[in-house]
Amino acid sequence: MIVTFRSTAFNTSMPEKHFVSRRAYGSDLANWLIYELALHDAAVEPTIGQKDAGWIVQFRFRGATYDFLAMYRDPDWVGVLERRRGIVGRLFHGQQKNVQFDAVRLIDAVLSSSELISDIRWHYDESGSF
């Protein structure tokens, strides 16, 4: 699932030395998300991961494990929520598992409850996936 939203609270202009690419903004957003997800009873990995496109927050909620990739694409922040596959699924490129609706509601609740976030939009095709 893909979500877009707006916020001026997070860094979008000053690259930091630890960025993999010059536009890998979102480390502050990802760290904020770790804190907020924990407040909403998700079991969150304590550190964020960096990808070329952005920052990964890993969390477990209601028996399933998820990755949330956060990236900045002016003027929007973009979040990609995916359910993690097990080791066998990753090794053999198994089909991606569907995101449970509870996880979508969790992310939506975190974003919607903050005054830092506005214009939240979820994106999916007619089949319900992105």
PDB file of C-alpha atoms in Angstrom:
ATOM      1  CA  MET A   1       0.000   0.000   0.000  1.00  0.00           C
ATOM      2  CA  ILE A   2       1.179   3.497  -0.768  1.00  0.00           C
ATOM      3  CA  VAL A   3       0.329   6.589   1.255  1.00  0.00           C
ATOM      4  CA  THR A   4       1.217  10.185   0.455  1.00  0.00           C
ATOM      5  CA  PHE A   5       1.032  13.098   2.847  1.00  0.00           C
ATOM      6  CA  ARG A   6       2.380  16.575   3.441  1.00  0.00           C
ATOM      7  CA  SER A   7       4.504  17.900   6.273  1.00  0.00           C
ATOM      8  CA  THR A   8       6.948  20.748   6.770  1.00  0.00           C
ATOM      9  CA  ALA A   9       8.161  19.338  10.092  1.00  0.00           C
ATOM     10  CA  PHE A  10      10.838  17.064   8.632  1.00  0.00           C
ATOM     11  CA  ASN A  11      14.100  17.827   6.812  1.00  0.00           C
ATOM     12  CA  THR A  12      13.730  18.197   3.035  1.00  0.00           C
ATOM     13  CA  SER A  13      16.615  20.519   2.237  1.00  0.00           C
ATOM     14  CA  MET A  14      19.803  19.709   4.167  1.00  0.00           C
ATOM     15  CA  PRO A  15      21.510  16.436   3.124  1.00  0.00           C
ATOM     16  CA  GLU A  16      23.229  14.737   6.040  1.00  0.00           C
ATOM     17  CA  LYS A  17      26.611  12.987   5.758  1.00  0.00           C
ATOM     18  CA  HIS A  18      25.151   9.560   6.431  1.00  0.00           C
ATOM     19  CA  PHE A  19      22.740   9.754   3.446  1.00  0.00           C
ATOM     20  CA  VAL A  20      23.303   7.053   0.808  1.00  0.00           C
ATOM     21  CA  SER A  21      22.130   9.496  -1.857  1.00  0.00           C
ATOM     22  CA  ARG A  22      21.839  13.285  -1.773  1.00  0.00           C
ATOM     23  CA  ARG A  23      18.049  13.124  -1.733  1.00  0.00           C
ATOM     24  CA  ALA A  24      17.537  10.402   0.855  1.00  0.00           C
ATOM     25  CA  TYR A  25      15.513  12.634   3.160  1.00  0.00           C
ATOM     26  CA  GLY A  26      13.321  11.077   5.797  1.00  0.00           C
ATOM     27  CA  SER A  27      15.588   9.853   8.594  1.00  0.00           C
ATOM     28  CA  ASP A  28      13.917  12.249  11.030  1.00  0.00           C
ATOM     29  CA  LEU A  29      10.476  11.157   9.805  1.00  0.00           C
ATOM     30  CA  ALA A  30      11.445   7.484  10.237  1.00  0.00           C
ATOM     31  CA  ASN A  31      12.692   8.074  13.789  1.00  0.00           C
ATOM     32  CA  TRP A  32       9.492   9.980  14.612  1.00  0.00           C
ATOM     33  CA  LEU A  33       7.484   7.072  13.185  1.00  0.00           C
ATOM     34  CA  ILE A  34       9.307   4.557  15.427  1.00  0.00           C
ATOM     35  CA  TYR A  35       8.237   6.529  18.482  1.00  0.00           C
ATOM     36  CA  GLU A  36       4.642   7.005  17.297  1.00  0.00           C
ATOM     37  CA  LEU A  37       4.160   3.353  16.269  1.00  0.00           C
ATOM     38  CA  ALA A  38       5.365   2.224  19.704  1.00  0.00           C
ATOM     39  CA  LEU A  39       2.752   4.502  21.300  1.00  0.00           C
ATOM     40  CA  HIS A  40       0.124   2.684  19.207  1.00  0.00           C
ATOM     41  CA  ASP A  41       1.212  -0.758  20.532  1.00  0.00           C
ATOM     42  CA  ALA A  42       3.321  -1.900  17.580  1.00  0.00           C
ATOM     43  CA  ALA A  43       6.552  -3.787  18.316  1.00  0.00           C
ATOM     44  CA  VAL A  44       9.069  -1.603  16.503  1.00  0.00           C
ATOM     45  CA  GLU A  45      12.698  -2.316  15.615  1.00  0.00           C
ATOM     46  CA  PRO A  46      14.689   0.356  17.487  1.00  0.00           C
ATOM     47  CA  THR A  47      16.767   1.475  14.499  1.00  0.00           C
ATOM     48  CA  ILE A  48      15.898   2.619  11.010  1.00  0.00           C
ATOM     49  CA  GLY A  49      17.432   1.224   7.831  1.00  0.00           C
ATOM     50  CA  GLN A  50      18.586   3.234   4.839  1.00  0.00           C
ATOM     51  CA  LYS A  51      17.780   2.438   1.221  1.00  0.00           C
ATOM     52  CA  ASP A  52      18.646   4.363  -1.940  1.00  0.00           C
ATOM     53  CA  ALA A  53      15.096   5.670  -2.076  1.00  0.00           C
ATOM     54  CA  GLY A  54      14.523   6.434   1.597  1.00  0.00           C
ATOM     55  CA  TRP A  55      14.335   4.997   5.102  1.00  0.00           C
ATOM     56  CA  ILE A  56      12.848   1.738   6.387  1.00  0.00           C
ATOM     57  CA  VAL A  57      10.983   1.301   9.653  1.00  0.00           C
ATOM     58  CA  GLN A  58      10.329  -2.339  10.583  1.00  0.00           C
ATOM     59  CA  PHE A  59       7.537  -3.242  12.954  1.00  0.00           C
ATOM     60  CA  ARG A  60       5.334  -6.113  14.067  1.00  0.00           C
ATOM     61  CA  PHE A  61       1.611  -5.660  14.565  1.00  0.00           C
ATOM     62  CA  ARG A  62      -1.103  -8.238  15.260  1.00  0.00           C
ATOM     63  CA  GLY A  63       1.071 -11.197  14.321  1.00  0.00           C
ATOM     64  CA  ALA A  64       2.527  -9.866  11.067  1.00  0.00           C
ATOM     65  CA  THR A  65       5.791  -8.060  10.310  1.00  0.00           C
ATOM     66  CA  TYR A  66       5.944  -4.981   8.089  1.00  0.00           C
ATOM     67  CA  ASP A  67       8.357  -2.595   6.415  1.00  0.00           C
ATOM     68  CA  PHE A  68       7.409   1.043   5.978  1.00  0.00           C
ATOM     69  CA  LEU A  69       9.632   2.849   3.470  1.00  0.00           C
ATOM     70  CA  ALA A  70       9.523   6.640   3.859  1.00  0.00           C
ATOM     71  CA  MET A  71      10.825   8.959   1.137  1.00  0.00           C
ATOM     72  CA  TYR A  72      10.402  12.547   0.031  1.00  0.00           C
ATOM     73  CA  ARG A  73       9.135  13.387  -3.465  1.00  0.00           C
ATOM     74  CA  ASP A  74       8.516  17.131  -3.521  1.00  0.00           C
ATOM     75  CA  PRO A  75       5.965  18.265  -2.432  1.00  0.00           C
ATOM     76  CA  ASP A  76       4.811  14.986  -0.843  1.00  0.00           C
ATOM     77  CA  TRP A  77       6.162  12.461   1.567  1.00  0.00           C
ATOM     78  CA  VAL A  78       5.583   8.939   0.244  1.00  0.00           C
ATOM     79  CA  GLY A  79       5.237   5.851   2.408  1.00  0.00           C
ATOM     80  CA  VAL A  80       5.212   2.300   1.088  1.00  0.00           C
ATOM     81  CA  LEU A  81       3.785  -0.281   3.489  1.00  0.00           C
ATOM     82  CA  GLU A  82       4.712  -3.902   2.748  1.00  0.00           C
ATOM     83  CA  ARG A  83       4.292  -7.088   4.680  1.00  0.00           C
ATOM     84  CA  ARG A  84       7.605  -8.870   5.182  1.00  0.00           C
ATOM     85  CA  ARG A  85       8.087 -12.315   3.737  1.00  0.00           C
ATOM     86  CA  GLY A  86       9.888 -15.001   5.679  1.00  0.00           C
ATOM     87  CA  ILE A  87      13.437 -16.055   4.840  1.00  0.00           C
ATOM     88  CA  VAL A  88      12.271 -18.830   2.496  1.00  0.00           C
ATOM     89  CA  GLY A  89       9.977 -16.435   0.632  1.00  0.00           C
ATOM     90  CA  ARG A  90      12.797 -13.926   0.204  1.00  0.00           C
ATOM     91  CA  LEU A  91      15.312 -16.559  -0.923  1.00  0.00           C
ATOM     92  CA  PHE A  92      12.989 -18.023  -3.535  1.00  0.00           C
ATOM     93  CA  HIS A  93      11.307 -14.727  -4.468  1.00  0.00           C
ATOM     94  CA  GLY A  94       7.953 -15.887  -3.169  1.00  0.00           C
ATOM     95  CA  GLN A  95       4.854 -13.836  -3.760  1.00  0.00           C
ATOM     96  CA  GLN A  96       4.506 -10.727  -1.604  1.00  0.00           C
ATOM     97  CA  LYS A  97       1.991 -11.198   1.224  1.00  0.00           C
ATOM     98  CA  ASN A  98      -0.998  -8.883   1.410  1.00  0.00           C
ATOM     99  CA  VAL A  99      -0.935  -6.064   3.922  1.00  0.00           C
ATOM    100  CA  GLN A 100      -3.553  -6.614   6.612  1.00  0.00           C
ATOM    101  CA  PHE A 101      -6.146  -3.864   6.973  1.00  0.00           C
ATOM    102  CA  ASP A 102      -5.205  -3.468  10.659  1.00  0.00           C
ATOM    103  CA  ALA A 103      -1.712  -2.345   9.593  1.00  0.00           C
ATOM    104  CA  VAL A 104      -3.162   0.232   7.187  1.00  0.00           C
ATOM    105  CA  ARG A 105      -5.411   1.533   9.976  1.00  0.00           C
ATOM    106  CA  LEU A 106      -2.403   1.694  12.312  1.00  0.00           C
ATOM    107  CA  ILE A 107      -0.334   3.822   9.918  1.00  0.00           C
ATOM    108  CA  ASP A 108      -3.360   5.965   9.132  1.00  0.00           C
ATOM    109  CA  ALA A 109      -4.036   6.492  12.857  1.00  0.00           C
ATOM    110  CA  VAL A 110      -0.420   7.513  13.500  1.00  0.00           C
ATOM    111  CA  LEU A 111      -0.404   9.994  10.624  1.00  0.00           C
ATOM    112  CA  SER A 112      -3.930  11.324  11.233  1.00  0.00           C
ATOM    113  CA  SER A 113      -3.384  11.914  14.942  1.00  0.00           C
ATOM    114  CA  SER A 114      -0.429  14.242  14.393  1.00  0.00           C
ATOM    115  CA  GLU A 115      -0.693  17.974  13.797  1.00  0.00           C
ATOM    116  CA  LEU A 116       2.590  17.649  11.863  1.00  0.00           C
ATOM    117  CA  ILE A 117       0.887  15.734   9.027  1.00  0.00           C
ATOM    118  CA  SER A 118      -1.753  16.832   6.508  1.00  0.00           C
ATOM    119  CA  ASP A 119      -3.321  15.776   3.193  1.00  0.00           C
ATOM    120  CA  ILE A 120      -3.107  12.017   3.798  1.00  0.00           C
ATOM    121  CA  ARG A 121      -4.025   9.950   0.725  1.00  0.00           C
ATOM    122  CA  TRP A 122      -3.917   6.181   0.253  1.00  0.00           C
ATOM    123  CA  HIS A 123      -3.248   4.836  -3.257  1.00  0.00           C
ATOM    124  CA  TYR A 124      -4.172   1.412  -4.620  1.00  0.00           C
ATOM    125  CA  ASP A 125      -5.457  -0.122  -7.824  1.00  0.00           C
ATOM    126  CA  GLU A 126      -8.863  -1.763  -8.290  1.00  0.00           C
ATOM    127  CA  SER A 127      -7.568  -5.104  -7.026  1.00  0.00           C
ATOM    128  CA  GLY A 128      -6.665  -3.492  -3.705  1.00  0.00           C
ATOM    129  CA  SER A 129      -2.899  -3.593  -4.161  1.00  0.00           C
ATOM    130  CA  PHE A 130      -0.523  -0.950  -5.452  1.00  0.00           C
TER     131      PHE A 130
END
